[in-house]
Amino acid sequence: MERDFEDIDRILNFAAEAGRVMLKCGGEIYRVEETIQRLCMAFDINEAEVFATPTTLLLSVYKNNKVYSVVKRINERSTDLNMMKKVNALSRGISYKKMSIEECEKKLEKISQKDDYSNIITILSAGLVTSSFSILFGGGIKDFIVSFLAGIMTKILNDYLVKMRLNEFFVNIISAAFIAIMSVIFVEVGILSNMDYIIAGVIMLLVPGFALTNAIRDILDGQLVAGTAKLSEVLFIGTSIAIGMSLVLNWYLKGGFFKC
């Protein structure tokens, strides 16, 4: 059935919005572009060109001897594999079930409404992750307990700074410095004899491992612009973590804190 111009505009906006949601969740560029093209094909739009970067999405289609285009800006990015999986599943389901555009829009809107875990679960999970890494790196039971507490406190601080809309660079500097300060305090009061394991464990909350993996995958897939942009973001985050950590540790080693 041939669709009118209004439907084409809605389909175009729906497909672009689905891609924007995936980019916000940290999706790989090739997966986002593939999903958008699959959505367009499900609505009998076979000529679609997609250009996506971590911050911008451009979609252009050719239909009825006319070109329709839309641009989406991605201002916020996080990691939400569950939401990304749901959008990807929706794109595949549309091809099989031939849903109407109204039904598709409602499903996408429902998916976009984040059903995050409660704050208590995410905070406790952060503590469990950091303490597990401290054991993985060779720590003992004391390191496990201390890393659990330090991970919880770091997660609370990080979430607070994000809610304050502080620049990501400064969020990582402050969080890394906070980790270093806690490590020094636990060593100085005699709870721990070595700060290496707690630092190695808790710092994993800040390490952009998922972004680094996506950057490499995009580069290998030929998405040089997007891959390079993500790789630059990874280096930017790594630099901010190193700055925050080195500021505190250098001061401590040169006689600051309890030695002053």
Short mmCIF file of C-alpha atoms in Angstrom, two decimals:
data_model
loop_
_atom_site.label_atom_id
_atom_site.label_comp_id
_atom_site.label_asym_id
_atom_site.label_seq_id
_atom_site.Cartn_x
_atom_site.Cartn_y
_atom_site.Cartn_z
CA MET A 1 0.00 0.00 0.00
CA GLU A 2 1.43 3.38 -1.00
CA ARG A 3 1.77 5.77 1.90
CA ASP A 4 1.08 9.50 1.77
CA PHE A 5 3.65 12.21 2.50
CA GLU A 6 2.55 12.57 6.12
CA ASP A 7 3.17 8.88 6.75
CA ILE A 8 6.62 9.11 5.18
CA ASP A 9 7.52 11.99 7.49
CA ARG A 10 6.32 10.00 10.49
CA ILE A 11 8.21 6.90 9.39
CA LEU A 12 11.35 8.96 8.86
CA ASN A 13 11.09 10.58 12.28
CA PHE A 14 10.30 7.24 13.94
CA ALA A 15 13.32 5.50 12.39
CA ALA A 16 15.62 8.40 13.30
CA GLU A 17 14.28 8.47 16.86
CA ALA A 18 14.94 4.75 17.21
CA GLY A 19 18.52 5.35 16.10
CA ARG A 20 18.89 8.26 18.50
CA VAL A 21 17.77 6.08 21.40
CA MET A 22 20.34 3.44 20.48
CA LEU A 23 23.11 6.04 20.25
CA LYS A 24 22.13 7.41 23.66
CA CYS A 25 22.47 3.88 25.04
CA GLY A 26 26.00 3.52 23.67
CA GLY A 27 25.18 1.47 20.59
CA GLU A 28 27.75 0.74 17.90
CA ILE A 29 27.46 2.90 14.81
CA TYR A 30 27.09 0.02 12.38
CA ARG A 31 24.30 -1.49 14.48
CA VAL A 32 22.44 1.84 14.63
CA GLU A 33 22.67 2.36 10.88
CA GLU A 34 21.61 -1.22 10.19
CA THR A 35 18.59 -0.89 12.50
CA ILE A 36 17.44 2.35 10.86
CA GLN A 37 17.71 0.88 7.38
CA ARG A 38 15.79 -2.20 8.51
CA LEU A 39 13.01 0.01 9.89
CA CYS A 40 12.77 1.96 6.65
CA MET A 41 12.61 -1.23 4.59
CA ALA A 42 9.83 -2.55 6.85
CA PHE A 43 7.73 0.42 5.70
CA ASP A 44 8.57 -0.08 2.01
CA ILE A 45 11.26 2.61 1.90
CA ASN A 46 14.17 0.89 0.24
CA GLU A 47 16.37 3.88 -0.58
CA ALA A 48 17.65 5.16 2.77
CA GLU A 49 21.02 6.69 3.58
CA VAL A 50 22.15 6.93 7.19
CA PHE A 51 25.13 8.77 8.62
CA ALA A 52 25.64 8.42 12.36
CA THR A 53 28.27 9.67 14.78
CA PRO A 54 28.25 9.56 18.60
CA THR A 55 26.68 13.05 18.69
CA THR A 56 24.72 13.38 15.42
CA LEU A 57 22.36 11.28 13.31
CA LEU A 58 21.39 12.11 9.73
CA LEU A 59 18.78 10.14 7.81
CA SER A 60 17.72 10.77 4.23
CA VAL A 61 15.27 8.71 2.16
CA TYR A 62 14.07 8.86 -1.44
CA LYS A 63 10.39 8.20 -2.02
CA ASN A 64 7.79 9.36 -4.54
CA ASN A 65 10.48 11.24 -6.49
CA LYS A 66 11.24 13.36 -3.45
CA VAL A 67 13.99 13.40 -0.82
CA TYR A 68 13.05 13.50 2.86
CA SER A 69 15.67 14.20 5.53
CA VAL A 70 15.90 14.50 9.29
CA VAL A 71 18.71 15.31 11.72
CA LYS A 72 18.85 14.19 15.34
CA ARG A 73 21.24 15.55 17.94
CA ILE A 74 22.51 13.28 20.73
CA ASN A 75 23.33 15.39 23.77
CA GLU A 76 23.41 12.69 26.43
CA ARG A 77 25.12 9.32 26.25
CA SER A 78 25.22 6.43 28.68
CA THR A 79 25.37 2.64 28.66
CA ASP A 80 22.07 0.78 28.59
CA LEU A 81 22.38 -2.54 26.79
CA ASN A 82 18.88 -3.61 27.78
CA MET A 83 17.20 -0.64 26.09
CA MET A 84 19.40 -1.03 23.03
CA LYS A 85 18.40 -4.69 22.81
CA LYS A 86 14.70 -3.75 22.98
CA VAL A 87 15.00 -1.23 20.15
CA ASN A 88 16.88 -3.76 18.03
CA ALA A 89 14.22 -6.38 18.76
CA LEU A 90 11.49 -3.89 17.82
CA SER A 91 13.12 -3.26 14.44
CA ARG A 92 13.16 -6.97 13.70
CA GLY A 93 9.61 -7.50 14.97
CA ILE A 94 8.23 -4.80 12.67
CA SER A 95 9.54 -6.66 9.63
CA TYR A 96 7.68 -9.82 10.61
CA LYS A 97 4.46 -8.45 12.08
CA LYS A 98 3.93 -5.47 9.73
CA MET A 99 2.81 -3.16 12.53
CA SER A 100 1.31 0.25 11.85
CA ILE A 101 3.33 3.40 12.40
CA GLU A 102 1.07 4.36 15.32
CA GLU A 103 1.75 1.05 17.07
CA CYS A 104 5.48 1.36 16.41
CA GLU A 105 5.60 4.88 17.86
CA LYS A 106 3.84 3.74 21.03
CA LYS A 107 6.21 0.81 21.47
CA LEU A 108 9.28 3.01 20.98
CA GLU A 109 7.94 5.57 23.43
CA LYS A 110 7.43 2.82 26.01
CA ILE A 111 10.95 1.50 25.44
CA SER A 112 12.41 5.00 25.76
CA GLN A 113 10.90 5.41 29.23
CA LYS A 114 13.84 4.18 31.22
CA ASP A 115 12.95 1.59 33.83
CA ASP A 116 16.20 1.92 35.73
CA TYR A 117 17.04 -0.20 38.69
CA SER A 118 16.55 1.51 42.03
CA ASN A 119 19.35 3.63 43.45
CA ILE A 120 19.97 1.09 46.21
CA ILE A 121 20.51 -1.73 43.71
CA THR A 122 22.86 0.29 41.49
CA ILE A 123 24.87 1.55 44.46
CA LEU A 124 25.21 -1.91 46.01
CA SER A 125 26.10 -3.33 42.60
CA ALA A 126 28.85 -0.75 42.25
CA GLY A 127 30.26 -1.84 45.60
CA LEU A 128 30.10 -5.49 44.62
CA VAL A 129 31.84 -4.85 41.30
CA THR A 130 34.68 -2.84 42.82
CA SER A 131 35.26 -5.32 45.64
CA SER A 132 35.29 -8.21 43.16
CA PHE A 133 37.92 -6.47 41.06
CA SER A 134 40.07 -5.88 44.14
CA ILE A 135 40.05 -9.64 44.78
CA LEU A 136 40.73 -10.32 41.11
CA PHE A 137 43.82 -8.12 41.25
CA GLY A 138 45.17 -10.03 44.27
CA GLY A 139 43.63 -8.36 47.31
CA GLY A 140 42.44 -10.05 50.48
CA ILE A 141 39.32 -9.97 52.61
CA LYS A 142 40.15 -6.53 54.03
CA ASP A 143 40.61 -5.16 50.54
CA PHE A 144 37.28 -6.71 49.55
CA ILE A 145 35.40 -5.00 52.39
CA VAL A 146 37.12 -1.64 52.01
CA SER A 147 36.69 -1.66 48.23
CA PHE A 148 32.99 -2.44 48.70
CA LEU A 149 32.55 0.62 50.91
CA ALA A 150 34.72 2.82 48.71
CA GLY A 151 32.82 1.73 45.61
CA ILE A 152 29.49 2.66 47.20
CA MET A 153 30.77 6.09 48.25
CA THR A 154 32.31 6.75 44.84
CA LYS A 155 29.09 5.77 43.07
CA ILE A 156 27.05 8.12 45.27
CA LEU A 157 29.47 10.98 44.59
CA ASN A 158 29.55 10.29 40.85
CA ASP A 159 25.75 10.22 40.58
CA TYR A 160 25.52 13.48 42.53
CA LEU A 161 28.02 15.23 40.26
CA VAL A 162 26.18 14.00 37.17
CA LYS A 163 22.87 15.32 38.52
CA MET A 164 24.56 18.67 39.10
CA ARG A 165 25.27 18.67 35.33
CA LEU A 166 28.98 19.06 35.90
CA ASN A 167 31.22 18.57 32.88
CA GLU A 168 32.24 14.94 32.43
CA PHE A 169 35.91 15.88 32.51
CA PHE A 170 35.59 17.37 36.00
CA VAL A 171 33.30 14.57 37.17
CA ASN A 172 36.04 12.04 36.46
CA ILE A 173 38.76 14.22 37.99
CA ILE A 174 36.81 14.66 41.23
CA SER A 175 35.78 10.99 41.38
CA ALA A 176 39.34 9.78 40.77
CA ALA A 177 40.69 12.19 43.38
CA PHE A 178 38.06 10.96 45.84
CA ILE A 179 39.14 7.35 45.28
CA ALA A 180 42.75 8.29 45.93
CA ILE A 181 41.85 10.20 49.10
CA MET A 182 39.88 7.27 50.50
CA SER A 183 42.74 4.90 49.71
CA VAL A 184 45.21 7.13 51.53
CA ILE A 185 42.91 7.45 54.56
CA PHE A 186 42.40 3.68 54.87
CA VAL A 187 46.15 3.13 54.72
CA GLU A 188 47.01 5.91 57.17
CA VAL A 189 44.53 4.77 59.82
CA GLY A 190 45.99 1.25 59.60
CA ILE A 191 43.03 -0.60 58.09
CA LEU A 192 45.05 -1.46 54.99
CA SER A 193 48.77 -1.84 54.47
CA ASN A 194 48.63 -1.32 50.69
CA MET A 195 46.41 1.01 48.67
CA ASP A 196 47.06 -0.66 45.31
CA TYR A 197 44.18 -3.14 45.42
CA ILE A 198 41.51 -0.67 46.50
CA ILE A 199 42.59 1.81 43.83
CA ALA A 200 42.71 -0.88 41.14
CA GLY A 201 39.25 -2.14 42.12
CA VAL A 202 37.35 1.12 42.60
CA ILE A 203 38.87 2.86 39.57
CA MET A 204 37.07 0.32 37.38
CA LEU A 205 33.86 2.31 37.96
CA LEU A 206 35.37 5.11 35.88
CA VAL A 207 37.27 3.17 33.23
CA PRO A 208 35.48 3.51 29.83
CA GLY A 209 35.89 -0.10 28.77
CA PHE A 210 32.61 -0.32 26.84
CA ALA A 211 33.35 2.88 24.92
CA LEU A 212 36.84 1.64 24.05
CA THR A 213 35.47 -1.65 22.74
CA ASN A 214 32.90 0.16 20.59
CA ALA A 215 35.53 2.55 19.27
CA ILE A 216 37.74 -0.30 18.11
CA ARG A 217 34.80 -2.18 16.58
CA ASP A 218 33.66 0.91 14.67
CA ILE A 219 37.15 1.56 13.33
CA LEU A 220 37.53 -2.06 12.21
CA ASP A 221 34.11 -1.85 10.57
CA GLY A 222 35.23 1.15 8.54
CA GLN A 223 33.39 3.79 10.59
CA LEU A 224 36.49 5.96 10.86
CA VAL A 225 34.80 9.22 11.87
CA ALA A 226 32.66 7.66 14.60
CA GLY A 227 35.41 5.32 15.78
CA THR A 228 37.95 8.13 16.02
CA ALA A 229 35.45 10.31 17.88
CA LYS A 230 34.76 7.56 20.41
CA LEU A 231 38.46 6.85 20.78
CA SER A 232 39.08 10.53 21.48
CA GLU A 233 36.38 10.41 24.15
CA VAL A 234 38.06 7.38 25.74
CA LEU A 235 41.42 9.18 25.82
CA PHE A 236 39.70 12.25 27.24
CA ILE A 237 38.16 10.23 30.07
CA GLY A 238 41.40 8.37 30.75
CA THR A 239 43.30 11.65 30.97
CA SER A 240 40.82 13.11 33.45
CA ILE A 241 41.06 10.00 35.65
CA ALA A 242 44.85 10.16 35.58
CA ILE A 243 44.83 13.86 36.51
CA GLY A 244 42.52 13.37 39.50
CA MET A 245 44.46 10.37 40.77
CA SER A 246 47.91 11.90 40.30
CA LEU A 247 47.01 15.17 42.00
CA VAL A 248 46.18 13.40 45.26
CA LEU A 249 48.87 10.72 45.19
CA ASN A 250 51.66 13.13 44.27
CA TRP A 251 50.65 15.41 47.12
CA TYR A 252 50.54 12.47 49.51
CA LEU A 253 53.89 11.07 48.45
CA LYS A 254 55.51 14.49 48.76
CA GLY A 255 54.39 14.89 52.34
CA GLY A 256 50.79 16.00 52.23
CA PHE A 257 47.82 14.74 54.22
CA PHE A 258 48.81 13.01 57.45
CA LYS A 259 52.52 13.61 56.93
CA CYS A 260 52.28 17.39 56.89
#
